[in-house]
Coordinates of C-alpha atoms in Angstrom, one line a residue:
M27 CA 5.1 44.4 -15.2
S28 CA 8.4 44.2 -17.1
A29 CA 10.3 41.2 -17.3
L30 CA 13.3 40.6 -15.2
P31 CA 16.5 39.9 -17.3
A32 CA 17.6 36.2 -18.2
S33 CA 20.4 36.2 -15.5
D34 CA 22.1 37.9 -12.9
G35 CA 24.3 35.7 -11.5
T36 CA 22.1 33.3 -10.0
G37 CA 22.0 30.2 -12.8
C38 CA 17.7 31.4 -13.4
D39 CA 16.3 32.1 -16.9
P40 CA 13.0 32.6 -17.9
V41 CA 11.2 29.4 -17.7
A42 CA 7.9 27.9 -18.8
A43 CA 6.1 26.7 -15.6
P44 CA 3.3 24.7 -15.0
S45 CA -0.4 26.9 -15.6
L46 CA -1.2 27.8 -11.4
P47 CA -5.0 26.8 -10.7
G48 CA -8.6 28.6 -10.4
A49 CA -8.8 32.9 -11.3
A50 CA -5.1 32.8 -12.5
K51 CA -5.1 29.9 -15.3
G52 CA -4.8 31.4 -18.7
Q53 CA -3.5 35.2 -16.9
S54 CA 0.4 33.6 -14.9
A55 CA 3.0 35.0 -17.4
P56 CA 6.6 33.2 -16.8
I57 CA 9.1 35.5 -16.1
F58 CA 12.0 34.4 -13.8
G59 CA 13.3 31.0 -12.9
N60 CA 15.3 27.5 -13.3
D61 CA 13.8 23.9 -13.1
A62 CA 13.3 24.3 -9.5
A63 CA 11.1 27.2 -9.4
S64 CA 9.7 30.3 -11.2
I65 CA 8.0 33.7 -10.5
R66 CA 5.4 34.0 -12.4
D67 CA 3.3 37.2 -13.3
L68 CA 0.1 37.2 -12.6
G69 CA -1.1 40.6 -13.5
D70 CA -2.1 44.0 -11.8
G71 CA 1.4 44.0 -10.7
V72 CA 1.2 40.6 -8.6
A73 CA 3.4 38.1 -9.1
C74 CA 3.8 34.5 -7.7
F75 CA 6.4 32.5 -6.5
E76 CA 5.6 28.9 -7.8
I77 CA 7.8 25.5 -6.6
H78 CA 8.5 22.6 -9.5
T79 CA 10.0 20.4 -7.4
K80 CA 8.6 16.8 -6.2
M81 CA 5.7 17.4 -3.5
N82 CA 7.6 21.3 -3.7
S83 CA 10.5 20.2 -1.4
L84 CA 13.2 23.5 -0.7
R85 CA 16.1 22.7 -2.5
P86 CA 19.0 25.0 -2.5
E87 CA 18.0 25.9 -6.1
V88 CA 14.2 27.3 -5.0
L89 CA 16.2 29.4 -2.3
D90 CA 17.9 30.8 -5.3
V91 CA 14.4 31.6 -7.0
L92 CA 13.1 33.0 -3.7
E93 CA 16.4 35.2 -2.9
F94 CA 15.9 36.8 -6.5
A95 CA 12.0 37.7 -6.4
V96 CA 12.9 39.2 -2.4
D97 CA 15.9 41.2 -3.7
R98 CA 13.3 42.1 -6.8
G99 CA 10.1 42.7 -5.4
G100 CA 8.6 46.5 -4.8
R101 CA 10.4 46.8 -8.3
A102 CA 9.9 44.2 -10.6
F103 CA 6.4 43.5 -9.1
D104 CA 4.1 45.4 -6.3
A105 CA 3.0 42.2 -4.5
L106 CA 4.1 38.6 -4.1
V107 CA 1.6 35.3 -3.9
I108 CA 3.4 32.4 -2.9
G109 CA 0.9 29.1 -4.5
N110 CA 1.5 26.2 -7.1
D111 CA -0.8 24.0 -8.9
D112 CA 0.3 20.3 -7.0
P113 CA -2.9 18.6 -6.5
R114 CA -1.0 17.5 -2.7
A115 CA 1.8 20.0 -1.4
F116 CA 2.0 23.5 -0.9
S117 CA 5.7 21.8 0.2
V118 CA 6.2 19.1 2.5
G119 CA 9.8 21.2 3.7
G120 CA 13.5 21.1 3.1
N121 CA 14.3 18.4 0.4
F122 CA 15.0 15.2 3.2
P123 CA 17.5 13.4 0.9
V124 CA 20.1 16.7 0.3
M125 CA 20.4 17.6 3.7
L126 CA 20.9 13.9 4.8
G127 CA 23.0 13.5 2.1
M128 CA 25.4 16.5 3.5
L129 CA 25.2 15.0 7.5
E130 CA 26.2 12.0 6.2
R131 CA 29.6 12.9 4.3
G132 CA 30.4 14.9 7.7
D133 CA 29.5 18.6 5.7
F134 CA 27.9 20.1 8.7
A135 CA 29.5 23.4 7.8
A136 CA 27.3 23.3 4.4
F137 CA 24.6 22.3 6.5
E138 CA 24.6 24.4 9.1
A139 CA 25.1 27.4 6.2
F140 CA 21.8 25.7 4.5
T141 CA 20.3 26.5 7.3
R142 CA 21.0 29.5 8.2
R143 CA 20.8 31.0 4.2
G144 CA 17.1 29.7 5.2
Q145 CA 16.4 31.8 7.9
A146 CA 18.1 34.9 6.6
L147 CA 15.9 34.4 3.6
L148 CA 12.6 34.1 5.0
L149 CA 13.1 37.0 7.9
R150 CA 14.6 39.1 4.9
M151 CA 11.0 38.0 2.9
K152 CA 9.0 38.4 6.4
Y153 CA 10.0 42.4 6.4
A154 CA 10.6 43.2 2.9
P155 CA 8.7 46.4 1.5
F156 CA 6.0 44.3 -0.5
P157 CA 3.1 42.0 0.4
V158 CA 3.9 38.8 0.6
V159 CA 0.9 35.9 0.7
A160 CA 0.7 32.4 1.1
A161 CA -1.9 30.5 -0.7
A162 CA -1.7 27.3 1.5
H163 CA -3.1 23.9 0.5
G164 CA -2.2 19.8 1.2
F165 CA 1.0 19.2 2.6
T166 CA 2.7 22.3 4.0
L167 CA 5.4 20.9 6.5
G168 CA 8.5 21.8 7.8
G169 CA 10.6 24.0 6.6
G170 CA 7.1 24.4 3.9
C171 CA 5.0 25.4 7.0
E172 CA 7.7 27.9 8.1
L173 CA 7.8 29.8 4.7
M174 CA 3.6 30.1 5.0
L175 CA 4.3 31.5 8.9
H176 CA 6.6 34.2 7.4
A177 CA 4.0 35.8 4.9
D178 CA 2.2 38.8 5.5
A179 CA -1.1 37.3 5.5
I180 CA -2.1 32.8 4.4
V181 CA -4.9 32.2 2.3
A182 CA -5.8 28.1 3.3
H183 CA -7.5 25.7 1.6
A184 CA -10.1 24.4 3.9
D185 CA -8.3 21.1 3.7
L186 CA -4.9 22.6 5.3
K187 CA -2.9 20.1 6.1
A188 CA -0.2 21.6 8.1
G189 CA 2.4 20.4 11.1
L190 CA 6.3 20.7 11.8
P191 CA 7.2 17.3 12.0
E192 CA 11.4 18.0 12.7
V193 CA 11.1 16.0 15.7
K194 CA 10.0 12.9 14.6
V195 CA 13.8 12.5 13.2
G196 CA 15.2 14.0 15.4
L197 CA 15.1 18.1 14.5
I198 CA 13.5 20.9 15.2
P199 CA 12.1 23.0 12.7
A200 CA 15.0 26.0 12.6
W201 CA 14.0 28.0 9.3
G202 CA 12.3 30.4 12.2
G203 CA 9.8 27.9 12.5
C204 CA 10.6 28.3 16.4
T205 CA 10.2 31.8 16.4
Q206 CA 7.3 32.3 14.9
V207 CA 5.3 30.2 16.5
L208 CA 6.1 31.5 19.5
L209 CA 5.6 34.5 18.7
R210 CA 2.0 33.8 17.6
A211 CA 1.3 32.0 21.0
Q212 CA 1.9 35.2 22.7
T213 CA 0.7 37.8 20.2
E214 CA -2.5 35.9 18.6
P215 CA -6.1 37.2 20.2
H216 CA -6.9 33.8 21.4
G217 CA -3.2 33.1 22.1
A218 CA -1.7 32.3 25.4
R219 CA -1.2 34.8 28.7
G220 CA 2.2 35.7 29.7
P221 CA 5.6 34.2 28.2
A222 CA 5.3 30.8 30.7
A223 CA 2.7 30.0 29.1
A224 CA 3.3 30.9 25.8
L225 CA 6.9 28.8 25.8
A226 CA 4.4 26.1 27.0
S227 CA 1.8 26.2 24.0
A228 CA 4.7 26.5 21.7
F229 CA 6.6 24.1 22.9
R230 CA 3.1 21.4 22.4
T231 CA 3.0 23.0 19.3
I232 CA 6.4 21.8 18.0
F233 CA 7.2 18.9 20.4
G234 CA 3.7 17.1 19.2
G235 CA 4.9 17.4 16.0
T236 CA 1.2 16.8 14.5
M237 CA 0.5 17.3 11.1
T238 CA -3.3 19.3 11.3
G239 CA -6.2 17.7 9.4
S240 CA -7.5 21.3 8.6
A241 CA -7.2 25.2 7.9
R242 CA -9.6 24.9 11.3
E243 CA -6.8 23.1 12.9
A244 CA -4.3 25.1 12.1
Q245 CA -5.9 28.0 13.8
A246 CA -6.3 25.9 17.1
A247 CA -2.0 25.3 16.9
G248 CA -1.8 28.2 16.0
L249 CA -0.1 28.1 12.6
L250 CA -2.7 30.0 11.2
R251 CA -3.7 33.3 12.7
A252 CA -7.3 34.4 13.4
S253 CA -7.2 37.4 10.0
D254 CA -6.2 34.6 8.0
R255 CA -8.5 33.8 5.5
V256 CA -10.1 30.5 4.9
V257 CA -11.1 28.7 1.1
A258 CA -13.2 25.9 0.6
D259 CA -12.7 25.6 -3.5
R260 CA -9.2 24.8 -4.1
D261 CA -9.5 26.4 -7.6
R262 CA -10.7 29.6 -6.1
L263 CA -7.4 29.6 -3.9
L264 CA -4.9 31.4 -5.9
G265 CA -7.3 33.7 -7.3
E266 CA -8.3 35.0 -3.2
A267 CA -4.7 35.2 -2.5
K268 CA -4.2 37.4 -5.5
R269 CA -7.1 39.3 -4.0
R270 CA -5.4 38.8 -0.2
A271 CA -2.4 41.1 -1.8
Q272 CA -4.0 43.5 -3.5
D273 CA -6.4 44.5 -0.5
L274 CA -3.1 44.7 1.1
L275 CA -1.5 46.5 -1.3
A276 CA -4.5 49.4 -1.1
D277 CA -4.5 49.8 2.5
G278 CA -1.1 51.4 1.8
Y279 CA 0.8 48.3 2.7
A280 CA 4.1 48.6 4.9
A281 CA 6.3 46.3 6.4
P282 CA 5.5 45.1 10.1
P283 CA 7.5 46.6 12.4
R284 CA 10.4 44.2 13.7
A285 CA 8.9 42.4 16.8
R286 CA 10.3 41.6 19.8
I287 CA 9.4 38.0 22.0
D288 CA 9.2 38.1 25.7
A289 CA 11.5 35.2 26.6
A290 CA 10.2 33.0 30.0
G291 CA 13.9 32.7 30.6
R292 CA 14.8 29.6 33.1
S293 CA 11.4 30.0 35.4
G294 CA 9.4 29.0 32.8
M295 CA 12.0 26.3 30.7
L296 CA 12.2 24.6 34.2
G297 CA 8.3 24.8 34.0
V298 CA 8.1 22.7 31.0
V299 CA 11.3 20.2 31.6
N300 CA 10.0 19.2 35.1
T301 CA 7.2 17.8 32.7
I302 CA 8.4 16.3 30.8
R303 CA 10.9 14.7 32.9
G304 CA 8.3 13.5 34.7
E305 CA 7.0 11.7 31.1
H306 CA 10.6 10.2 30.9
A307 CA 10.1 8.7 34.1
A308 CA 6.5 7.3 33.7
G309 CA 8.4 5.3 29.9
R310 CA 6.4 7.3 27.5
L311 CA 9.4 9.2 26.4
S312 CA 13.3 7.7 25.5
A313 CA 16.4 8.7 26.5
A314 CA 16.7 11.1 23.2
D315 CA 13.0 12.2 23.1
L316 CA 14.0 13.7 26.4
A317 CA 17.1 15.6 25.2
M318 CA 15.4 16.8 22.5
A319 CA 12.6 18.4 24.3
E320 CA 15.3 19.3 27.0
E321 CA 16.9 21.4 24.1
L322 CA 13.7 22.7 22.3
A323 CA 12.7 23.9 26.0
F324 CA 15.8 25.9 26.7
L325 CA 15.6 27.6 23.0
L326 CA 11.4 28.5 23.9
S327 CA 13.0 29.9 27.0
G328 CA 15.1 32.2 25.0
G329 CA 17.9 30.6 26.2
G330 CA 17.4 29.8 29.9
E331 CA 18.7 33.0 31.2
A332 CA 17.8 33.9 35.0
V333 CA 16.7 37.3 33.9
P334 CA 14.7 36.9 30.9
R335 CA 14.9 39.7 29.1
P336 CA 13.5 40.7 25.6
R337 CA 15.0 38.8 22.6
G338 CA 14.5 39.8 18.5
E339 CA 13.6 37.0 15.7
D340 CA 17.5 37.1 14.8
E341 CA 18.4 36.3 18.3
M342 CA 15.9 33.7 18.5
M343 CA 16.7 32.1 14.8
A344 CA 20.3 32.0 16.1
L345 CA 19.4 30.1 19.0
E346 CA 17.1 28.0 16.9
C347 CA 20.2 27.1 14.9
E348 CA 22.4 26.0 17.6
T349 CA 20.9 23.9 19.1
L350 CA 19.6 22.7 15.5
M351 CA 23.8 21.7 15.7
R352 CA 24.1 19.9 18.4
L353 CA 21.1 18.0 18.2
V354 CA 22.5 16.6 14.7
G355 CA 25.8 15.5 16.2
R356 CA 24.1 13.3 18.9
P357 CA 25.0 9.9 18.8
G358 CA 22.1 7.9 17.2
A359 CA 21.0 11.1 15.2
L360 CA 21.9 10.2 11.8
D361 CA 20.2 7.0 12.6
R362 CA 16.9 8.5 13.3
M363 CA 16.8 10.1 10.0
R364 CA 17.9 7.3 8.1
H365 CA 14.9 5.4 9.4
M366 CA 12.4 8.2 8.2
L367 CA 13.7 7.9 4.7
A368 CA 13.8 4.6 4.1
T369 CA 10.5 3.6 6.0
G370 CA 8.3 6.9 7.0
K371 CA 8.3 6.3 10.1
P372 CA 10.1 7.8 13.4
L373 CA 13.0 5.6 15.0
A374 CA 12.5 5.8 18.6
N375 CA 16.2 5.0 20.0

């Protein structure tokens, strides 16, 4: 594999990034990156996308490097592994202070642009002409979980702590998280039967906002596929992910066909909404929680259409973005976000 050029108008340069665990130690050479992320050569035509930020949060500079990888994959390398040597986290998701700062400045256009950029990038990665394998471990939350969900395959550490906790701050997972969880609920062998059941299953996973305690729990929650591998030894994780990428190449990898989602429509939405309105009437949901739950049910139904139709992922992700922007514009939305940043606990306003 040849090294990539030092600059391509992205502000990224070759860097000496931290070493990677297990079988890859001593083998990975830096190719390209910045102080937030890098691409490393694992040998045998496999590269690694590694994040270097605190808890591997996803700042705009991280997306710069991932965009470069998606653009160059298939030419500069044959397969991509997403992984890192952080003992705590695969990624805790979007950089919360950066995102909150956009909203506090009233720069909703920048917040929406960052959302749409992440959506477009992860969807491009999912349908790239080369295999992508996520080596997931530790905290894999929010946008980090969405990054994992868009990989062709996942090799997960047994103690994976995955989840989509956005609802705890009054948001929804809008980098394709809602879309991919719903798609898994429809297509996995152990998944729900029928669009309405899939909607209800995806709603429980996302609105619950819980973090799994293990890879097996992540499979039960629909965040891992039945085909995804689980590794007990953390030091073997990256090596196993590299082997999985090589297996995909050996099998004659081709990008997957574009997925279609069978929307449940208005009737499926009302099945969920009537239940959560009962929870609100019983005092178990605040008015803000009820409004957010109704928005999520509307989104997962494919827009509440009376006569539902199959939806493409891009259409569902557009609904994600529209829903997110309505939520951040609600009274009290910033209070929830500020409270979580200050205390680490959700605000029930």
